[in-house]
Amino acid sequence: MTDINRDKLFAQPLGKVPKFVFDSSVVDVFPDMIQRSVPGYQTIINHTGELADRFVQNNSYCYDLGCSLGASTLAIRERIEGRNATVYAVDNSQAMLDKLETILQGQPTETTTKLIKNDICDIQITNASLVVLNFTLQFVPLARRSGLIQSIYRGLNPNGCLIISEKLHFEPESLNNLLTELHHQFKRDQGYTELEISQKRDAIDKVLLPETLTSHIQRLKDCGFKSVSPWFQCYNFGSLIAIK
């Protein structure tokens, strides 16, 4: 992905800002959007590959749930060649999967990769040594999150690893406000205007629903994971690992 289109989706006044959806307009600018919107994103992707190297077992499956344009899928594939593992890249956006298919054709590998269009909550996880939810769970309705994590836990092999990266909410509210402002300053430093920041915030309101780190950890433990820990945080974005 050498040609990256600049994200200007919210650069002009939109009046009533529509709810954010992963449509073709987002696909066209997604690499730029996420790099300039999520502090530490590339670090998380790089270490997703590192964790794949450590956890992916021979003849097992890896699941990139909410794969978008496959950054995690590509990081995983790069580190697991020769293990006869299969990577399932799952997303409910056909536009994302169509673009990902083109990207994968340009980066051939011996590792089997299968693209699946579906709701990630409806995917049956089996024989898994690695499952990745990189900035995906935050878009799943709150009432369905525990069921999804339980399904993942059941489908993981012993010593299998789950990676969850999310935007987080913090308490007290004064701390959450500080980290939010630091995030907004990060976006200003990346070239986003106040109008873009404001309209993007309105677009994802009630679409992206962040939870506290404590809530994530408790859910993982309630679903059976014994080893759970955050391993990365930058402002109000973080990543956890959970090992079965």
PDB file of C-alpha atoms in Angstrom:
ATOM      1  CA  MET A   1       0.000   0.000   0.000  1.00  0.00           C
ATOM      2  CA  THR A   2       2.433   2.641  -1.205  1.00  0.00           C
ATOM      3  CA  ASP A   3      -0.209   5.015  -2.589  1.00  0.00           C
ATOM      4  CA  ILE A   4      -2.118   6.351   0.395  1.00  0.00           C
ATOM      5  CA  ASN A   5      -5.028   8.706  -0.174  1.00  0.00           C
ATOM      6  CA  ARG A   6      -5.306  11.589   2.274  1.00  0.00           C
ATOM      7  CA  ASP A   7      -8.297  11.456   4.630  1.00  0.00           C
ATOM      8  CA  LYS A   8     -10.460  14.489   3.909  1.00  0.00           C
ATOM      9  CA  LEU A   9     -13.861  12.941   4.651  1.00  0.00           C
ATOM     10  CA  PHE A  10     -14.711  15.483   7.325  1.00  0.00           C
ATOM     11  CA  ALA A  11     -12.783  18.465   5.936  1.00  0.00           C
ATOM     12  CA  GLN A  12     -15.885  20.323   4.710  1.00  0.00           C
ATOM     13  CA  PRO A  13     -18.940  21.319   6.796  1.00  0.00           C
ATOM     14  CA  LEU A  14     -21.482  18.488   6.576  1.00  0.00           C
ATOM     15  CA  GLY A  15     -24.432  20.023   8.409  1.00  0.00           C
ATOM     16  CA  LYS A  16     -26.065  17.001  10.010  1.00  0.00           C
ATOM     17  CA  VAL A  17     -23.119  14.615  10.277  1.00  0.00           C
ATOM     18  CA  PRO A  18     -24.071  11.052   9.233  1.00  0.00           C
ATOM     19  CA  LYS A  19     -23.171   8.090  11.407  1.00  0.00           C
ATOM     20  CA  PHE A  20     -19.819   6.565  10.604  1.00  0.00           C
ATOM     21  CA  VAL A  21     -19.883   3.474   8.383  1.00  0.00           C
ATOM     22  CA  PHE A  22     -17.077   1.490   6.758  1.00  0.00           C
ATOM     23  CA  ASP A  23     -18.171   2.181   3.198  1.00  0.00           C
ATOM     24  CA  SER A  24     -16.161   2.679   0.009  1.00  0.00           C
ATOM     25  CA  SER A  25     -15.331   6.305   0.874  1.00  0.00           C
ATOM     26  CA  VAL A  26     -13.702   5.156   4.125  1.00  0.00           C
ATOM     27  CA  VAL A  27     -11.901   2.294   2.372  1.00  0.00           C
ATOM     28  CA  ASP A  28     -10.253   4.781  -0.011  1.00  0.00           C
ATOM     29  CA  VAL A  29      -8.609   6.698   2.854  1.00  0.00           C
ATOM     30  CA  PHE A  30      -8.532   4.126   5.646  1.00  0.00           C
ATOM     31  CA  PRO A  31      -4.734   3.604   5.919  1.00  0.00           C
ATOM     32  CA  ASP A  32      -4.203   7.364   6.279  1.00  0.00           C
ATOM     33  CA  MET A  33      -7.203   7.757   8.581  1.00  0.00           C
ATOM     34  CA  ILE A  34      -6.159   5.148  11.104  1.00  0.00           C
ATOM     35  CA  GLN A  35      -2.476   6.107  11.137  1.00  0.00           C
ATOM     36  CA  ARG A  36      -3.373   9.743  11.826  1.00  0.00           C
ATOM     37  CA  SER A  37      -6.194   8.962  14.267  1.00  0.00           C
ATOM     38  CA  VAL A  38      -4.867   6.175  16.515  1.00  0.00           C
ATOM     39  CA  PRO A  39      -1.653   6.916  18.411  1.00  0.00           C
ATOM     40  CA  GLY A  40       0.559   3.850  18.561  1.00  0.00           C
ATOM     41  CA  TYR A  41      -1.323   2.051  15.798  1.00  0.00           C
ATOM     42  CA  GLN A  42       1.739   0.868  13.897  1.00  0.00           C
ATOM     43  CA  THR A  43       3.377  -0.321  17.105  1.00  0.00           C
ATOM     44  CA  ILE A  44       0.327  -2.472  17.847  1.00  0.00           C
ATOM     45  CA  ILE A  45       0.346  -3.915  14.337  1.00  0.00           C
ATOM     46  CA  ASN A  46       4.068  -4.684  14.490  1.00  0.00           C
ATOM     47  CA  HIS A  47       3.710  -6.462  17.807  1.00  0.00           C
ATOM     48  CA  THR A  48       0.667  -8.362  16.570  1.00  0.00           C
ATOM     49  CA  GLY A  49       3.134  -9.971  14.201  1.00  0.00           C
ATOM     50  CA  GLU A  50       5.552 -10.610  17.059  1.00  0.00           C
ATOM     51  CA  LEU A  51       2.833 -12.255  19.130  1.00  0.00           C
ATOM     52  CA  ALA A  52       1.819 -14.356  16.130  1.00  0.00           C
ATOM     53  CA  ASP A  53       5.398 -15.598  15.887  1.00  0.00           C
ATOM     54  CA  ARG A  54       5.249 -16.669  19.530  1.00  0.00           C
ATOM     55  CA  PHE A  55       1.768 -18.163  19.700  1.00  0.00           C
ATOM     56  CA  VAL A  56       0.697 -19.524  16.322  1.00  0.00           C
ATOM     57  CA  GLN A  57       0.853 -23.318  16.408  1.00  0.00           C
ATOM     58  CA  ASN A  58       1.467 -25.639  13.486  1.00  0.00           C
ATOM     59  CA  ASN A  59      -1.705 -26.668  11.605  1.00  0.00           C
ATOM     60  CA  SER A  60      -3.868 -24.182  13.520  1.00  0.00           C
ATOM     61  CA  TYR A  61      -6.115 -21.267  12.576  1.00  0.00           C
ATOM     62  CA  CYS A  62      -5.696 -17.526  13.119  1.00  0.00           C
ATOM     63  CA  TYR A  63      -8.649 -15.146  13.060  1.00  0.00           C
ATOM     64  CA  ASP A  64      -8.435 -11.433  12.275  1.00  0.00           C
ATOM     65  CA  LEU A  65     -11.911 -10.312  13.326  1.00  0.00           C
ATOM     66  CA  GLY A  66     -12.910  -6.970  11.868  1.00  0.00           C
ATOM     67  CA  CYS A  67      -9.917  -7.168   9.565  1.00  0.00           C
ATOM     68  CA  SER A  68     -10.651  -3.975   7.551  1.00  0.00           C
ATOM     69  CA  LEU A  69      -7.764  -3.721   5.042  1.00  0.00           C
ATOM     70  CA  GLY A  70      -5.829  -6.524   6.664  1.00  0.00           C
ATOM     71  CA  ALA A  71      -2.981  -4.783   8.486  1.00  0.00           C
ATOM     72  CA  SER A  72      -3.091  -7.427  11.221  1.00  0.00           C
ATOM     73  CA  THR A  73      -3.551 -10.230   8.696  1.00  0.00           C
ATOM     74  CA  LEU A  74      -0.441  -9.133   6.810  1.00  0.00           C
ATOM     75  CA  ALA A  75       1.581  -8.797  10.026  1.00  0.00           C
ATOM     76  CA  ILE A  76       0.554 -12.309  11.057  1.00  0.00           C
ATOM     77  CA  ARG A  77       1.262 -13.910   7.686  1.00  0.00           C
ATOM     78  CA  GLU A  78       4.730 -12.388   7.563  1.00  0.00           C
ATOM     79  CA  ARG A  79       5.748 -14.213  10.735  1.00  0.00           C
ATOM     80  CA  ILE A  80       4.153 -17.665  10.435  1.00  0.00           C
ATOM     81  CA  GLU A  81       5.206 -19.078   7.078  1.00  0.00           C
ATOM     82  CA  GLY A  82       6.046 -22.772   7.183  1.00  0.00           C
ATOM     83  CA  ARG A  83       3.565 -23.650   9.946  1.00  0.00           C
ATOM     84  CA  ASN A  84       0.718 -24.805   7.711  1.00  0.00           C
ATOM     85  CA  ALA A  85      -1.549 -22.355   9.514  1.00  0.00           C
ATOM     86  CA  THR A  86      -4.596 -20.675   7.975  1.00  0.00           C
ATOM     87  CA  VAL A  87      -5.550 -17.026   8.492  1.00  0.00           C
ATOM     88  CA  TYR A  88      -9.250 -16.131   8.404  1.00  0.00           C
ATOM     89  CA  ALA A  89      -9.802 -12.422   7.744  1.00  0.00           C
ATOM     90  CA  VAL A  90     -13.382 -11.534   8.685  1.00  0.00           C
ATOM     91  CA  ASP A  91     -15.275  -8.298   8.107  1.00  0.00           C
ATOM     92  CA  ASN A  92     -18.869  -7.252   7.432  1.00  0.00           C
ATOM     93  CA  SER A  93     -17.825  -4.589   4.912  1.00  0.00           C
ATOM     94  CA  GLN A  94     -17.680  -5.935   1.373  1.00  0.00           C
ATOM     95  CA  ALA A  95     -15.835  -2.790   0.276  1.00  0.00           C
ATOM     96  CA  MET A  96     -13.073  -3.520   2.788  1.00  0.00           C
ATOM     97  CA  LEU A  97     -12.783  -7.161   1.719  1.00  0.00           C
ATOM     98  CA  ASP A  98     -12.707  -6.302  -1.986  1.00  0.00           C
ATOM     99  CA  LYS A  99      -9.786  -3.943  -1.410  1.00  0.00           C
ATOM    100  CA  LEU A 100      -8.061  -6.442   0.885  1.00  0.00           C
ATOM    101  CA  GLU A 101      -8.278  -9.129  -1.771  1.00  0.00           C
ATOM    102  CA  THR A 102      -6.384  -6.844  -4.152  1.00  0.00           C
ATOM    103  CA  ILE A 103      -3.771  -6.111  -1.479  1.00  0.00           C
ATOM    104  CA  LEU A 104      -3.225  -9.812  -0.766  1.00  0.00           C
ATOM    105  CA  GLN A 105      -2.804 -10.591  -4.464  1.00  0.00           C
ATOM    106  CA  GLY A 106       0.114  -8.162  -4.478  1.00  0.00           C
ATOM    107  CA  GLN A 107       1.754  -9.834  -1.471  1.00  0.00           C
ATOM    108  CA  PRO A 108       1.745 -13.583  -2.142  1.00  0.00           C
ATOM    109  CA  THR A 109       2.628 -16.038   0.618  1.00  0.00           C
ATOM    110  CA  GLU A 110       2.498 -19.758   1.215  1.00  0.00           C
ATOM    111  CA  THR A 111       0.193 -19.175   4.198  1.00  0.00           C
ATOM    112  CA  THR A 112      -3.434 -19.834   3.277  1.00  0.00           C
ATOM    113  CA  THR A 113      -5.603 -16.748   3.804  1.00  0.00           C
ATOM    114  CA  LYS A 114      -9.387 -16.845   3.519  1.00  0.00           C
ATOM    115  CA  LEU A 115     -11.616 -13.767   3.412  1.00  0.00           C
ATOM    116  CA  ILE A 116     -15.034 -14.068   5.027  1.00  0.00           C
ATOM    117  CA  LYS A 117     -17.847 -11.522   4.862  1.00  0.00           C
ATOM    118  CA  ASN A 118     -19.886 -11.924   8.020  1.00  0.00           C
ATOM    119  CA  ASP A 119     -20.771 -10.441  11.375  1.00  0.00           C
ATOM    120  CA  ILE A 120     -17.884 -11.420  13.637  1.00  0.00           C
ATOM    121  CA  CYS A 121     -20.379 -12.430  16.332  1.00  0.00           C
ATOM    122  CA  ASP A 122     -21.667 -15.145  14.000  1.00  0.00           C
ATOM    123  CA  ILE A 123     -18.283 -16.716  13.219  1.00  0.00           C
ATOM    124  CA  GLN A 124     -17.536 -20.135  14.671  1.00  0.00           C
ATOM    125  CA  ILE A 125     -14.028 -20.117  16.108  1.00  0.00           C
ATOM    126  CA  THR A 126     -12.249 -23.489  16.008  1.00  0.00           C
ATOM    127  CA  ASN A 127      -8.679 -24.805  16.307  1.00  0.00           C
ATOM    128  CA  ALA A 128      -7.447 -21.268  16.962  1.00  0.00           C
ATOM    129  CA  SER A 129      -4.017 -20.401  18.281  1.00  0.00           C
ATOM    130  CA  LEU A 130      -4.410 -16.647  17.714  1.00  0.00           C
ATOM    131  CA  VAL A 131      -7.453 -14.369  17.543  1.00  0.00           C
ATOM    132  CA  VAL A 132      -7.099 -10.644  16.903  1.00  0.00           C
ATOM    133  CA  LEU A 133      -9.650  -7.942  17.675  1.00  0.00           C
ATOM    134  CA  ASN A 134      -7.722  -4.816  16.758  1.00  0.00           C
ATOM    135  CA  PHE A 135     -10.110  -1.853  17.210  1.00  0.00           C
ATOM    136  CA  THR A 136     -13.120  -4.027  16.496  1.00  0.00           C
ATOM    137  CA  LEU A 137     -14.851  -4.870  19.778  1.00  0.00           C
ATOM    138  CA  GLN A 138     -15.584  -1.174  20.332  1.00  0.00           C
ATOM    139  CA  PHE A 139     -18.035  -1.328  17.401  1.00  0.00           C
ATOM    140  CA  VAL A 140     -19.846  -4.451  18.654  1.00  0.00           C
ATOM    141  CA  PRO A 141     -23.091  -3.771  20.600  1.00  0.00           C
ATOM    142  CA  LEU A 142     -22.396  -3.951  24.333  1.00  0.00           C
ATOM    143  CA  ALA A 143     -24.927  -6.734  24.853  1.00  0.00           C
ATOM    144  CA  ARG A 144     -23.083  -9.012  22.387  1.00  0.00           C
ATOM    145  CA  ARG A 145     -19.521  -8.531  23.600  1.00  0.00           C
ATOM    146  CA  SER A 146     -19.465 -11.195  26.313  1.00  0.00           C
ATOM    147  CA  GLY A 147     -20.941 -13.772  23.946  1.00  0.00           C
ATOM    148  CA  LEU A 148     -18.260 -13.005  21.361  1.00  0.00           C
ATOM    149  CA  ILE A 149     -15.443 -13.348  23.899  1.00  0.00           C
ATOM    150  CA  GLN A 150     -16.925 -16.614  25.200  1.00  0.00           C
ATOM    151  CA  SER A 151     -17.051 -17.961  21.640  1.00  0.00           C
ATOM    152  CA  ILE A 152     -13.428 -17.000  21.096  1.00  0.00           C
ATOM    153  CA  TYR A 153     -12.366 -18.611  24.374  1.00  0.00           C
ATOM    154  CA  ARG A 154     -14.110 -21.874  23.480  1.00  0.00           C
ATOM    155  CA  GLY A 155     -12.479 -21.938  20.056  1.00  0.00           C
ATOM    156  CA  LEU A 156      -8.943 -21.248  21.242  1.00  0.00           C
ATOM    157  CA  ASN A 157      -6.526 -24.111  21.686  1.00  0.00           C
ATOM    158  CA  PRO A 158      -4.702 -24.414  25.028  1.00  0.00           C
ATOM    159  CA  ASN A 159      -2.076 -21.639  25.230  1.00  0.00           C
ATOM    160  CA  GLY A 160      -3.866 -19.778  22.455  1.00  0.00           C
ATOM    161  CA  CYS A 161      -3.717 -15.978  22.520  1.00  0.00           C
ATOM    162  CA  LEU A 162      -6.357 -13.275  22.095  1.00  0.00           C
ATOM    163  CA  ILE A 163      -5.281  -9.709  21.283  1.00  0.00           C
ATOM    164  CA  ILE A 164      -7.767  -6.907  21.945  1.00  0.00           C
ATOM    165  CA  SER A 165      -6.891  -3.330  20.988  1.00  0.00           C
ATOM    166  CA  GLU A 166      -9.412  -0.622  21.812  1.00  0.00           C
ATOM    167  CA  LYS A 167     -10.176   2.985  22.482  1.00  0.00           C
ATOM    168  CA  LEU A 168     -10.678   3.110  26.251  1.00  0.00           C
ATOM    169  CA  HIS A 169     -12.778   5.118  28.674  1.00  0.00           C
ATOM    170  CA  PHE A 170     -11.189   6.284  31.914  1.00  0.00           C
ATOM    171  CA  GLU A 171     -12.430   7.266  35.343  1.00  0.00           C
ATOM    172  CA  PRO A 172     -12.732   9.777  36.886  1.00  0.00           C
ATOM    173  CA  GLU A 173     -14.148  11.872  34.064  1.00  0.00           C
ATOM    174  CA  SER A 174     -11.446  14.499  34.547  1.00  0.00           C
ATOM    175  CA  LEU A 175      -8.821  11.907  33.586  1.00  0.00           C
ATOM    176  CA  ASN A 176     -10.880  10.777  30.601  1.00  0.00           C
ATOM    177  CA  ASN A 177     -11.175  14.399  29.462  1.00  0.00           C
ATOM    178  CA  LEU A 178      -7.405  14.889  29.751  1.00  0.00           C
ATOM    179  CA  LEU A 179      -6.611  11.793  27.705  1.00  0.00           C
ATOM    180  CA  THR A 180      -9.254  12.760  25.146  1.00  0.00           C
ATOM    181  CA  GLU A 181      -7.695  16.187  24.768  1.00  0.00           C
ATOM    182  CA  LEU A 182      -4.238  14.620  24.372  1.00  0.00           C
ATOM    183  CA  HIS A 183      -5.702  12.428  21.642  1.00  0.00           C
ATOM    184  CA  HIS A 184      -7.231  15.430  19.923  1.00  0.00           C
ATOM    185  CA  GLN A 185      -3.871  17.216  20.089  1.00  0.00           C
ATOM    186  CA  PHE A 186      -2.290  14.164  18.484  1.00  0.00           C
ATOM    187  CA  LYS A 187      -4.790  14.500  15.639  1.00  0.00           C
ATOM    188  CA  ARG A 188      -4.040  18.226  15.296  1.00  0.00           C
ATOM    189  CA  ASP A 189      -0.356  17.371  15.086  1.00  0.00           C
ATOM    190  CA  GLN A 190      -1.207  14.956  12.248  1.00  0.00           C
ATOM    191  CA  GLY A 191      -2.838  17.778  10.293  1.00  0.00           C
ATOM    192  CA  TYR A 192      -6.509  17.373  11.189  1.00  0.00           C
ATOM    193  CA  THR A 193      -8.449  20.621  11.649  1.00  0.00           C
ATOM    194  CA  GLU A 194     -10.826  21.443  14.483  1.00  0.00           C
ATOM    195  CA  LEU A 195     -13.732  20.954  12.054  1.00  0.00           C
ATOM    196  CA  GLU A 196     -12.482  17.484  11.080  1.00  0.00           C
ATOM    197  CA  ILE A 197     -11.975  16.460  14.695  1.00  0.00           C
ATOM    198  CA  SER A 198     -15.416  17.724  15.714  1.00  0.00           C
ATOM    199  CA  GLN A 199     -17.312  16.156  12.806  1.00  0.00           C
ATOM    200  CA  LYS A 200     -15.509  12.805  13.170  1.00  0.00           C
ATOM    201  CA  ARG A 201     -16.403  12.809  16.876  1.00  0.00           C
ATOM    202  CA  ASP A 202     -20.058  13.391  15.992  1.00  0.00           C
ATOM    203  CA  ALA A 203     -19.969  10.639  13.352  1.00  0.00           C
ATOM    204  CA  ILE A 204     -18.700   7.957  15.734  1.00  0.00           C
ATOM    205  CA  ASP A 205     -20.861   9.003  18.688  1.00  0.00           C
ATOM    206  CA  LYS A 206     -22.959   5.982  19.741  1.00  0.00           C
ATOM    207  CA  VAL A 207     -21.223   3.928  17.009  1.00  0.00           C
ATOM    208  CA  LEU A 208     -17.899   3.444  18.774  1.00  0.00           C
ATOM    209  CA  LEU A 209     -18.640   2.602  22.427  1.00  0.00           C
ATOM    210  CA  PRO A 210     -15.474   2.520  24.563  1.00  0.00           C
ATOM    211  CA  GLU A 211     -15.256   0.707  27.885  1.00  0.00           C
ATOM    212  CA  THR A 212     -12.842   0.921  30.788  1.00  0.00           C
ATOM    213  CA  LEU A 213      -9.755  -1.234  30.980  1.00  0.00           C
ATOM    214  CA  THR A 214     -11.192  -2.783  34.135  1.00  0.00           C
ATOM    215  CA  SER A 215     -14.335  -3.826  32.253  1.00  0.00           C
ATOM    216  CA  HIS A 216     -12.304  -5.495  29.522  1.00  0.00           C
ATOM    217  CA  ILE A 217     -10.127  -7.397  31.983  1.00  0.00           C
ATOM    218  CA  GLN A 218     -13.094  -8.533  34.076  1.00  0.00           C
ATOM    219  CA  ARG A 219     -14.972  -9.780  31.006  1.00  0.00           C
ATOM    220  CA  LEU A 220     -11.951 -11.762  29.841  1.00  0.00           C
ATOM    221  CA  LYS A 221     -11.537 -13.365  33.255  1.00  0.00           C
ATOM    222  CA  ASP A 222     -15.254 -14.083  33.518  1.00  0.00           C
ATOM    223  CA  CYS A 223     -15.056 -15.906  30.177  1.00  0.00           C
ATOM    224  CA  GLY A 224     -12.276 -18.168  31.446  1.00  0.00           C
ATOM    225  CA  PHE A 225      -8.982 -16.468  30.595  1.00  0.00           C
ATOM    226  CA  LYS A 226      -6.514 -16.830  33.463  1.00  0.00           C
ATOM    227  CA  SER A 227      -3.651 -14.757  32.044  1.00  0.00           C
ATOM    228  CA  VAL A 228      -4.792 -11.252  31.091  1.00  0.00           C
ATOM    229  CA  SER A 229      -2.695  -8.116  30.859  1.00  0.00           C
ATOM    230  CA  PRO A 230      -2.485  -4.783  29.076  1.00  0.00           C
ATOM    231  CA  TRP A 231       0.770  -4.583  27.123  1.00  0.00           C
ATOM    232  CA  PHE A 232       0.454  -1.213  25.374  1.00  0.00           C
ATOM    233  CA  GLN A 233      -1.189   2.147  25.975  1.00  0.00           C
ATOM    234  CA  CYS A 234      -0.898   5.571  24.394  1.00  0.00           C
ATOM    235  CA  TYR A 235      -3.351   8.161  25.704  1.00  0.00           C
ATOM    236  CA  ASN A 236      -6.838   6.611  25.539  1.00  0.00           C
ATOM    237  CA  PHE A 237      -5.878   3.739  23.240  1.00  0.00           C
ATOM    238  CA  GLY A 238      -4.569   0.433  24.497  1.00  0.00           C
ATOM    239  CA  SER A 239      -4.049  -3.242  23.783  1.00  0.00           C
ATOM    240  CA  LEU A 240      -4.385  -6.360  25.927  1.00  0.00           C
ATOM    241  CA  ILE A 241      -3.367  -9.972  25.607  1.00  0.00           C
ATOM    242  CA  ALA A 242      -5.327 -12.865  27.077  1.00  0.00           C
ATOM    243  CA  ILE A 243      -3.920 -16.394  27.077  1.00  0.00           C
ATOM    244  CA  LYS A 244      -5.953 -19.567  27.464  1.00  0.00           C
TER     245      LYS A 244
END
